[in-house]
Coordinates of C-alpha atoms in Angstrom, one line a residue:
S82 CA 34.0 -18.6 -4.6
W83 CA 33.3 -14.9 -5.1
S84 CA 30.0 -15.8 -6.7
G85 CA 29.0 -17.6 -3.5
Y86 CA 30.2 -14.7 -1.3
F87 CA 28.2 -12.3 -3.4
Q88 CA 25.0 -14.4 -3.1
I89 CA 25.4 -14.5 0.7
Y90 CA 26.0 -10.7 0.7
V91 CA 22.8 -10.0 -1.4
Y92 CA 20.7 -12.4 0.7
T93 CA 21.9 -10.5 3.8
L94 CA 21.0 -7.2 2.1
I95 CA 17.5 -8.6 1.3
F96 CA 17.1 -9.7 4.9
F97 CA 18.0 -6.2 6.3
G98 CA 16.2 -4.4 3.5
A99 CA 12.9 -6.2 4.1
F100 CA 13.1 -5.5 7.8
F101 CA 13.9 -1.8 7.3
L102 CA 11.0 -1.4 4.8
Y103 CA 8.7 -3.0 7.3
S104 CA 10.0 -0.9 10.2
K105 CA 9.6 2.5 8.4
H106 CA 6.4 1.9 6.4
N107 CA 4.3 3.5 9.2
V108 CA 6.7 6.4 9.9
G109 CA 4.6 9.5 9.1
N110 CA 7.4 11.5 7.4
D111 CA 9.2 8.7 5.5
S112 CA 10.4 10.3 2.3
S113 CA 10.6 7.2 0.2
L114 CA 7.0 6.4 0.9
S115 CA 5.7 9.8 0.0
D116 CA 6.5 9.2 -3.6
W117 CA 4.1 6.3 -3.8
L118 CA 1.1 8.4 -2.7
I119 CA 0.9 10.4 -5.9
N120 CA -2.1 9.1 -8.0
Y121 CA -4.4 10.1 -10.8
E122 CA -7.4 11.0 -8.6
G123 CA -7.0 14.7 -9.6
G124 CA -6.2 13.9 -13.2
F125 CA -3.0 13.0 -15.1
V126 CA 0.2 13.9 -13.1
R127 CA 3.8 12.9 -13.3
R128 CA 4.8 9.8 -11.3
G129 CA 1.1 9.0 -10.6
L130 CA 0.8 5.6 -12.3
I131 CA 2.0 3.3 -9.4
G132 CA 0.1 5.3 -6.8
E133 CA -3.0 4.9 -8.9
I134 CA -2.5 1.1 -9.1
I135 CA -1.8 0.9 -5.3
T136 CA -4.8 3.1 -4.2
N137 CA -7.1 0.8 -6.3
F138 CA -5.4 -2.3 -4.9
S139 CA -5.9 -1.0 -1.4
T140 CA -9.6 -0.2 -2.0
A141 CA -10.3 -3.5 -3.6
L142 CA -8.7 -5.5 -0.8
S143 CA -9.7 -3.1 2.0
L144 CA -6.1 -2.7 3.1
K145 CA -4.5 0.3 4.7
L146 CA -2.7 2.3 2.1
R147 CA 0.7 2.0 3.8
D148 CA 0.4 -1.8 4.0
S149 CA -0.4 -1.9 0.3
I150 CA 2.7 0.3 -0.5
L151 CA 4.8 -2.0 1.7
I152 CA 3.6 -5.1 -0.2
F153 CA 4.6 -3.4 -3.5
Q154 CA 7.9 -2.2 -2.2
L155 CA 8.8 -5.6 -0.9
F156 CA 7.8 -7.3 -4.1
F157 CA 10.0 -4.9 -6.3
F158 CA 12.9 -4.9 -3.8
I159 CA 13.1 -8.7 -3.4
S160 CA 12.6 -9.4 -7.1
Y161 CA 15.2 -6.9 -8.2
Y162 CA 17.8 -8.2 -5.7
F163 CA 17.1 -11.9 -6.7
L164 CA 17.6 -10.9 -10.4
I165 CA 20.9 -9.2 -9.4
I166 CA 22.2 -12.6 -8.0
L167 CA 21.0 -14.3 -11.2
F168 CA 22.6 -11.7 -13.5
C169 CA 26.0 -11.5 -11.8
K170 CA 26.5 -15.3 -11.5
N171 CA 29.8 -16.4 -13.0
L172 CA 30.9 -12.9 -13.7
F173 CA 33.6 -12.6 -11.1
H174 CA 36.5 -13.2 -13.5
N175 CA 39.1 -10.9 -11.9
R176 CA 39.7 -8.5 -9.0
I177 CA 38.6 -5.4 -10.9
I178 CA 35.2 -6.9 -11.7
I179 CA 34.9 -8.0 -8.1
L180 CA 35.5 -4.4 -6.9
A181 CA 33.1 -3.0 -9.5
I182 CA 30.2 -5.3 -8.5
F183 CA 30.9 -4.7 -4.7
S184 CA 31.1 -0.9 -5.1
P185 CA 29.1 0.7 -2.3
I186 CA 27.2 2.9 -4.7
F187 CA 25.6 -0.3 -6.2
V188 CA 23.4 -2.8 -4.2
L189 CA 24.6 -1.8 -0.8
Y190 CA 23.6 1.8 -1.1
P191 CA 19.8 1.7 -0.6
V192 CA 20.1 -0.7 2.4
A193 CA 22.9 1.3 4.0
E194 CA 20.8 4.5 3.6
I195 CA 17.3 3.6 4.9
E196 CA 15.9 6.9 3.7
V197 CA 16.5 5.9 0.1
L198 CA 15.3 2.3 0.5
G199 CA 12.0 1.6 -1.3
R200 CA 12.2 4.6 -3.8
K201 CA 10.6 4.1 -7.2
E202 CA 13.9 3.5 -9.0
L203 CA 13.5 -0.1 -7.8
I204 CA 10.8 -0.5 -10.4
I205 CA 13.0 1.0 -13.1
F206 CA 15.9 -1.2 -12.2
L207 CA 13.7 -4.3 -12.3
I208 CA 12.4 -3.4 -15.7
F209 CA 15.9 -2.7 -17.1
L210 CA 17.4 -5.8 -15.5
S211 CA 14.6 -8.1 -16.7
F212 CA 15.1 -6.7 -20.2
L213 CA 18.8 -7.7 -20.1
L214 CA 17.9 -11.2 -18.9
F215 CA 15.7 -11.8 -21.9
D216 CA 16.7 -12.1 -25.5
V217 CA 17.0 -8.4 -26.3
K218 CA 17.1 -9.1 -30.1
S219 CA 13.7 -10.8 -30.1
L220 CA 11.0 -8.7 -31.7
K221 CA 8.4 -9.7 -29.1
I222 CA 10.8 -8.5 -26.2
Q223 CA 11.5 -5.3 -28.1
L224 CA 7.8 -4.5 -28.5
I225 CA 6.9 -5.4 -24.9
Y226 CA 9.7 -3.2 -23.5
K227 CA 9.7 -0.3 -26.0
L228 CA 5.9 0.0 -26.2
I229 CA 4.8 -0.9 -22.7
L230 CA 7.5 -1.4 -20.0
F231 CA 9.9 1.5 -20.8
P232 CA 6.9 4.0 -21.1
I233 CA 5.7 2.6 -17.7
S234 CA 9.1 3.4 -16.2
I235 CA 8.7 7.0 -17.6
L236 CA 5.2 7.2 -15.9
T237 CA 6.9 5.9 -12.7
W238 CA 9.8 8.3 -12.5
E239 CA 10.2 10.5 -15.6
P240 CA 13.9 11.5 -15.2
V241 CA 14.7 7.9 -16.1
F242 CA 14.7 9.0 -19.8
L243 CA 18.1 10.6 -19.1
F244 CA 19.4 7.0 -18.5
F245 CA 18.0 5.7 -21.8
P246 CA 21.3 6.2 -23.6
F247 CA 22.5 3.0 -21.8
I248 CA 19.6 1.1 -23.4
F249 CA 20.4 2.7 -26.7
L250 CA 24.0 1.7 -26.4
I251 CA 22.9 -1.9 -25.9
D252 CA 20.6 -1.7 -29.0
L253 CA 23.6 -0.5 -31.1
F254 CA 25.5 -3.7 -30.1
V255 CA 22.7 -6.1 -30.2
F256 CA 21.5 -5.0 -33.7
R257 CA 25.1 -4.5 -34.9
I258 CA 24.5 -1.0 -36.1
N259 CA 27.6 0.0 -38.1
K260 CA 26.3 2.9 -40.1
F261 CA 23.6 5.7 -39.9
D262 CA 21.1 3.8 -42.0
K263 CA 17.5 2.6 -41.9
K264 CA 18.3 0.2 -39.1
F265 CA 19.7 3.0 -37.0
L266 CA 16.6 5.1 -37.7
Y267 CA 14.3 2.2 -36.6
I268 CA 16.1 1.9 -33.3
L269 CA 15.7 5.7 -32.7
L270 CA 12.0 5.4 -33.6
S271 CA 11.5 2.5 -31.2
Y272 CA 11.7 5.0 -28.3
I273 CA 8.9 7.2 -29.7
V274 CA 6.3 6.1 -27.1
S275 CA 8.6 6.8 -24.2
I276 CA 9.5 10.2 -25.7
F277 CA 5.8 10.9 -26.2
F278 CA 5.2 10.4 -22.5
V279 CA 8.1 12.5 -21.4
I280 CA 6.8 15.4 -23.5
L281 CA 3.2 14.8 -22.2
I282 CA 4.5 15.0 -18.6
Y283 CA 6.4 18.3 -19.2
I284 CA 3.7 20.1 -21.1
N285 CA 1.0 19.1 -18.5
P286 CA 1.7 20.8 -15.2
F287 CA -0.6 19.8 -12.3
P288 CA -3.1 22.7 -11.6
K289 CA -3.7 23.6 -7.9
E290 CA -7.3 22.6 -7.9
N291 CA -6.4 19.1 -9.3
F292 CA -3.8 18.8 -6.6
S293 CA -6.3 19.7 -3.9
E294 CA -8.6 16.9 -5.3
M295 CA -5.8 14.3 -5.0
R296 CA -4.8 15.5 -1.6
D297 CA -8.4 15.4 -0.3
F298 CA -8.9 11.9 -1.8
L299 CA -5.8 10.6 0.2
K300 CA -7.1 12.3 3.4
N301 CA -10.7 11.2 3.1
E302 CA -10.2 7.7 1.7
F303 CA -7.1 6.6 3.5
G304 CA -6.5 9.2 6.2
E305 CA -3.1 10.0 4.6
K306 CA -1.4 13.3 4.4
C307 CA 0.1 14.3 1.1
Y308 CA 3.7 15.3 2.2
M309 CA 7.2 15.6 0.8
S310 CA 7.4 14.2 -2.8
C311 CA 3.6 14.0 -3.0
D312 CA 3.2 17.6 -1.8
F313 CA 5.9 18.8 -4.2
V314 CA 3.8 17.8 -7.2
G315 CA 1.4 20.5 -6.1
K316 CA 4.0 23.1 -5.4
Q317 CA 5.8 22.9 -8.8
S318 CA 3.4 25.0 -10.8
A319 CA 5.0 24.8 -14.2
N320 CA 7.0 21.5 -14.3
S321 CA 9.9 23.7 -15.4
F322 CA 13.6 23.3 -15.2
S323 CA 14.1 26.9 -14.1
E324 CA 11.9 26.4 -11.0
L325 CA 13.9 23.4 -9.8
F326 CA 17.2 25.1 -10.8
S327 CA 16.5 28.2 -8.7
M328 CA 15.7 26.0 -5.7
F329 CA 18.9 24.1 -6.2
L330 CA 21.0 27.4 -6.4
E331 CA 19.7 28.5 -3.0
K332 CA 21.3 25.4 -1.4
F333 CA 24.4 24.8 -3.5
K334 CA 28.0 25.2 -2.3
I335 CA 31.2 24.4 -4.3
T336 CA 32.3 22.0 -1.5
Y337 CA 29.3 19.8 -2.1
A338 CA 30.3 19.5 -5.8
L339 CA 33.9 18.6 -4.9
R340 CA 32.8 16.0 -2.4
Y341 CA 30.5 14.4 -4.9
L342 CA 33.1 14.5 -7.6
I343 CA 35.4 12.4 -5.3
I344 CA 32.5 10.0 -4.5
I345 CA 31.9 9.5 -8.3
I346 CA 35.6 9.0 -9.0
V347 CA 36.1 6.5 -6.2
G348 CA 32.8 4.6 -6.6
F349 CA 33.1 4.4 -10.4
F350 CA 36.9 3.8 -10.4
P351 CA 36.9 -0.1 -10.9
L352 CA 34.2 0.2 -13.6
Y353 CA 36.2 3.0 -15.3
L354 CA 39.3 0.7 -15.3
L355 CA 37.2 -2.1 -16.9
S356 CA 36.0 0.3 -19.6
V357 CA 39.6 1.3 -20.3
F358 CA 40.8 -2.3 -20.4
S359 CA 38.0 -3.4 -22.8
K360 CA 37.3 -3.1 -26.5
I361 CA 34.8 -4.3 -29.0
K362 CA 35.3 -7.8 -30.4
S363 CA 36.5 -7.5 -34.0
K364 CA 33.4 -9.3 -35.4
N365 CA 31.1 -6.6 -33.8
Q366 CA 31.4 -3.5 -35.8
V367 CA 29.4 -0.8 -34.0
L368 CA 29.2 2.7 -35.6
L369 CA 32.1 4.9 -34.5
I370 CA 32.7 2.9 -31.3
S371 CA 34.7 0.3 -33.2
K372 CA 37.3 3.0 -34.1
L373 CA 37.9 3.8 -30.4
K374 CA 40.8 2.2 -28.5
N375 CA 38.5 1.3 -25.5
L376 CA 35.0 1.7 -24.2
S377 CA 35.5 4.6 -21.7
F378 CA 34.3 7.3 -24.2
P379 CA 30.9 5.6 -25.1
F380 CA 30.2 5.0 -21.5
L381 CA 31.0 8.6 -20.6
L382 CA 28.6 9.7 -23.4
A383 CA 25.9 7.5 -22.0
F384 CA 26.6 8.8 -18.5
L385 CA 26.6 12.6 -19.4
P386 CA 22.8 13.2 -19.8
S387 CA 22.2 12.2 -16.2
T388 CA 24.5 14.9 -14.9
V389 CA 21.6 17.4 -15.6
L390 CA 19.9 15.9 -12.5
Y391 CA 22.6 17.3 -10.3
L392 CA 21.3 20.8 -11.2
I393 CA 17.7 20.1 -10.3
M394 CA 17.8 17.4 -7.6
Y395 CA 18.7 17.7 -4.0
D396 CA 19.3 13.9 -3.3
W397 CA 22.6 13.7 -5.3
A398 CA 23.6 10.3 -3.9
R399 CA 20.5 8.8 -5.5
V400 CA 21.6 10.1 -8.8
V401 CA 25.0 8.6 -8.3
H402 CA 23.4 5.2 -7.4
I403 CA 21.1 5.2 -10.4
S404 CA 23.7 6.2 -12.9
Y405 CA 26.1 3.6 -11.5
T406 CA 23.5 0.9 -11.6
F407 CA 22.7 1.6 -15.3
S408 CA 26.5 1.8 -16.1
I409 CA 27.5 -1.5 -14.4
L410 CA 24.6 -3.5 -15.6
T411 CA 25.2 -2.3 -19.2
F412 CA 28.9 -3.1 -19.0
L413 CA 28.3 -6.6 -17.5
Y414 CA 25.7 -7.3 -20.1
L415 CA 28.1 -6.5 -23.0
I416 CA 30.7 -8.7 -21.3
K417 CA 28.3 -11.6 -20.7
K418 CA 27.0 -11.5 -24.3
N419 CA 30.6 -11.4 -25.8
F420 CA 30.1 -8.0 -27.5
I421 CA 33.2 -6.7 -25.8
E422 CA 36.3 -8.3 -24.5
L423 CA 38.6 -7.4 -21.6
S424 CA 42.3 -7.3 -22.3
N425 CA 43.7 -10.0 -20.0
Q426 CA 47.1 -8.6 -20.3
K427 CA 46.1 -5.1 -19.1
V428 CA 44.0 -6.6 -16.3
Q429 CA 46.8 -8.9 -15.1
T430 CA 49.4 -6.1 -15.2
S431 CA 47.3 -3.7 -13.3
Y432 CA 48.2 -2.7 -9.7
I433 CA 45.0 -4.3 -8.4
S434 CA 45.8 -7.7 -9.9
K435 CA 49.5 -7.6 -8.9
A436 CA 48.8 -6.7 -5.3
P437 CA 49.4 -9.4 -2.7
K438 CA 46.3 -11.3 -1.7
K439 CA 46.2 -10.0 1.9
F440 CA 46.6 -6.4 0.8
F441 CA 43.8 -6.9 -1.8
I442 CA 41.5 -8.2 0.9
I443 CA 42.1 -5.2 3.1
V444 CA 41.6 -2.8 0.1
F445 CA 38.4 -4.7 -0.8
F446 CA 36.9 -4.4 2.7
L447 CA 37.8 -0.7 2.9
F448 CA 36.4 0.0 -0.6
A449 CA 33.2 -2.1 -0.5
F450 CA 32.2 -1.8 3.2
G451 CA 34.1 1.2 4.6
W452 CA 32.0 4.0 3.2
N453 CA 28.9 5.0 1.3
P454 CA 27.4 8.4 0.2
K455 CA 24.5 9.6 2.3
V456 CA 21.4 11.0 0.7
V457 CA 21.3 14.7 -0.1
M458 CA 24.1 17.0 -1.4
V459 CA 24.7 18.7 2.0
D460 CA 25.4 15.4 3.7
D461 CA 28.9 14.1 4.5
V462 CA 30.0 10.6 3.5
A463 CA 28.8 7.8 5.8
S464 CA 31.4 5.4 7.2
K465 CA 31.3 1.8 8.2
P466 CA 28.1 0.5 6.5
I467 CA 29.3 -3.0 7.4
Y468 CA 28.8 -2.1 11.1
A469 CA 26.1 0.6 10.8
T470 CA 23.5 -1.6 8.9
P471 CA 23.4 -4.5 11.4
Y472 CA 23.5 -1.9 14.2
K473 CA 20.4 -0.2 12.8
F474 CA 18.7 -3.6 12.7
Y475 CA 19.6 -4.2 16.4
K476 CA 18.4 -0.7 17.4
Y477 CA 15.0 -0.9 15.6
F478 CA 14.2 -4.5 16.3
I479 CA 16.0 -5.9 19.3
R480 CA 16.8 -3.0 21.7
D481 CA 13.4 -1.3 21.2
K482 CA 11.4 -4.4 21.4
F483 CA 12.9 -6.0 24.6

């Protein structure tokens, strides 16, 4: 069954991913690791929470800092991928869902692009996915996530608030919000702690002297250099949008935008079809969404805020991956919980469903394993991750060791 194939696929990704994390954790210039070095030694700074926990963990257990980071990365990576298997079980109802779940901008992407593997979005995905696996309507779960875990995700990687519209969309369905009333207001207010931390981060730039304190602490305590993401925290003097935007403009070319537009259209295409073929079940009246013919517009609205990141970030493929992860998990959750229904007739009459089985298998392999976006906006598209990933494993572990 497709569910079984998917399990084997994710277990394979866990196997390769764990080896890749191990192999690169001592590489001096690994970009994904640099993010985990940021800590509160020089005072409050954006993205410092996890680094603060890890530096204390390292000191308490007398571990090398990079070994501690590896332990945390492996824990978050393996837990998240296991939860993905659990979450996607029994969801492979038709060919379009199969393509959407196997899209190369979903679980394959971080393992295919080693540079991205082990970035802090792992923690954010884990928090979001665990939220979906609990009873979202329960007051206890709402309080734990809205007051503690979602704010923690802001302190881990603050741009995540641009993906909160997906969580808000889920709230609208779960609490059956059908008018702008008190209930709607309460839901908006439930995000107040997260909003508070976002504001706190942006009005508190990190002064040079505080940065020097953090940098010296890393050097003296752990013999670590503060580089890349960690170093950038000290360079960005005002936490401002304009600083980042001017840096982005220096590198931007229209061809990059076109390439990424194609990546988004192709990678999101099966999910887009699903949103077009689905509608709200009649018993679930949700604000203005109930009046719409399908779900493509609400999903587009939830997706739009994250497009700001393309103006201030250099690693565009990460943005695509994060927005796809939020989109697909939200959609699958609404299907699982029977808030929305797929029109069987539309699905069955689509080209994808009507294609002969052999042809579909060829399309499936080309779509799921034939390409993936690289990391930064200047990069071309990578081809053949199905071959490149095992080859990297062979190169790092077998050829170099024997």
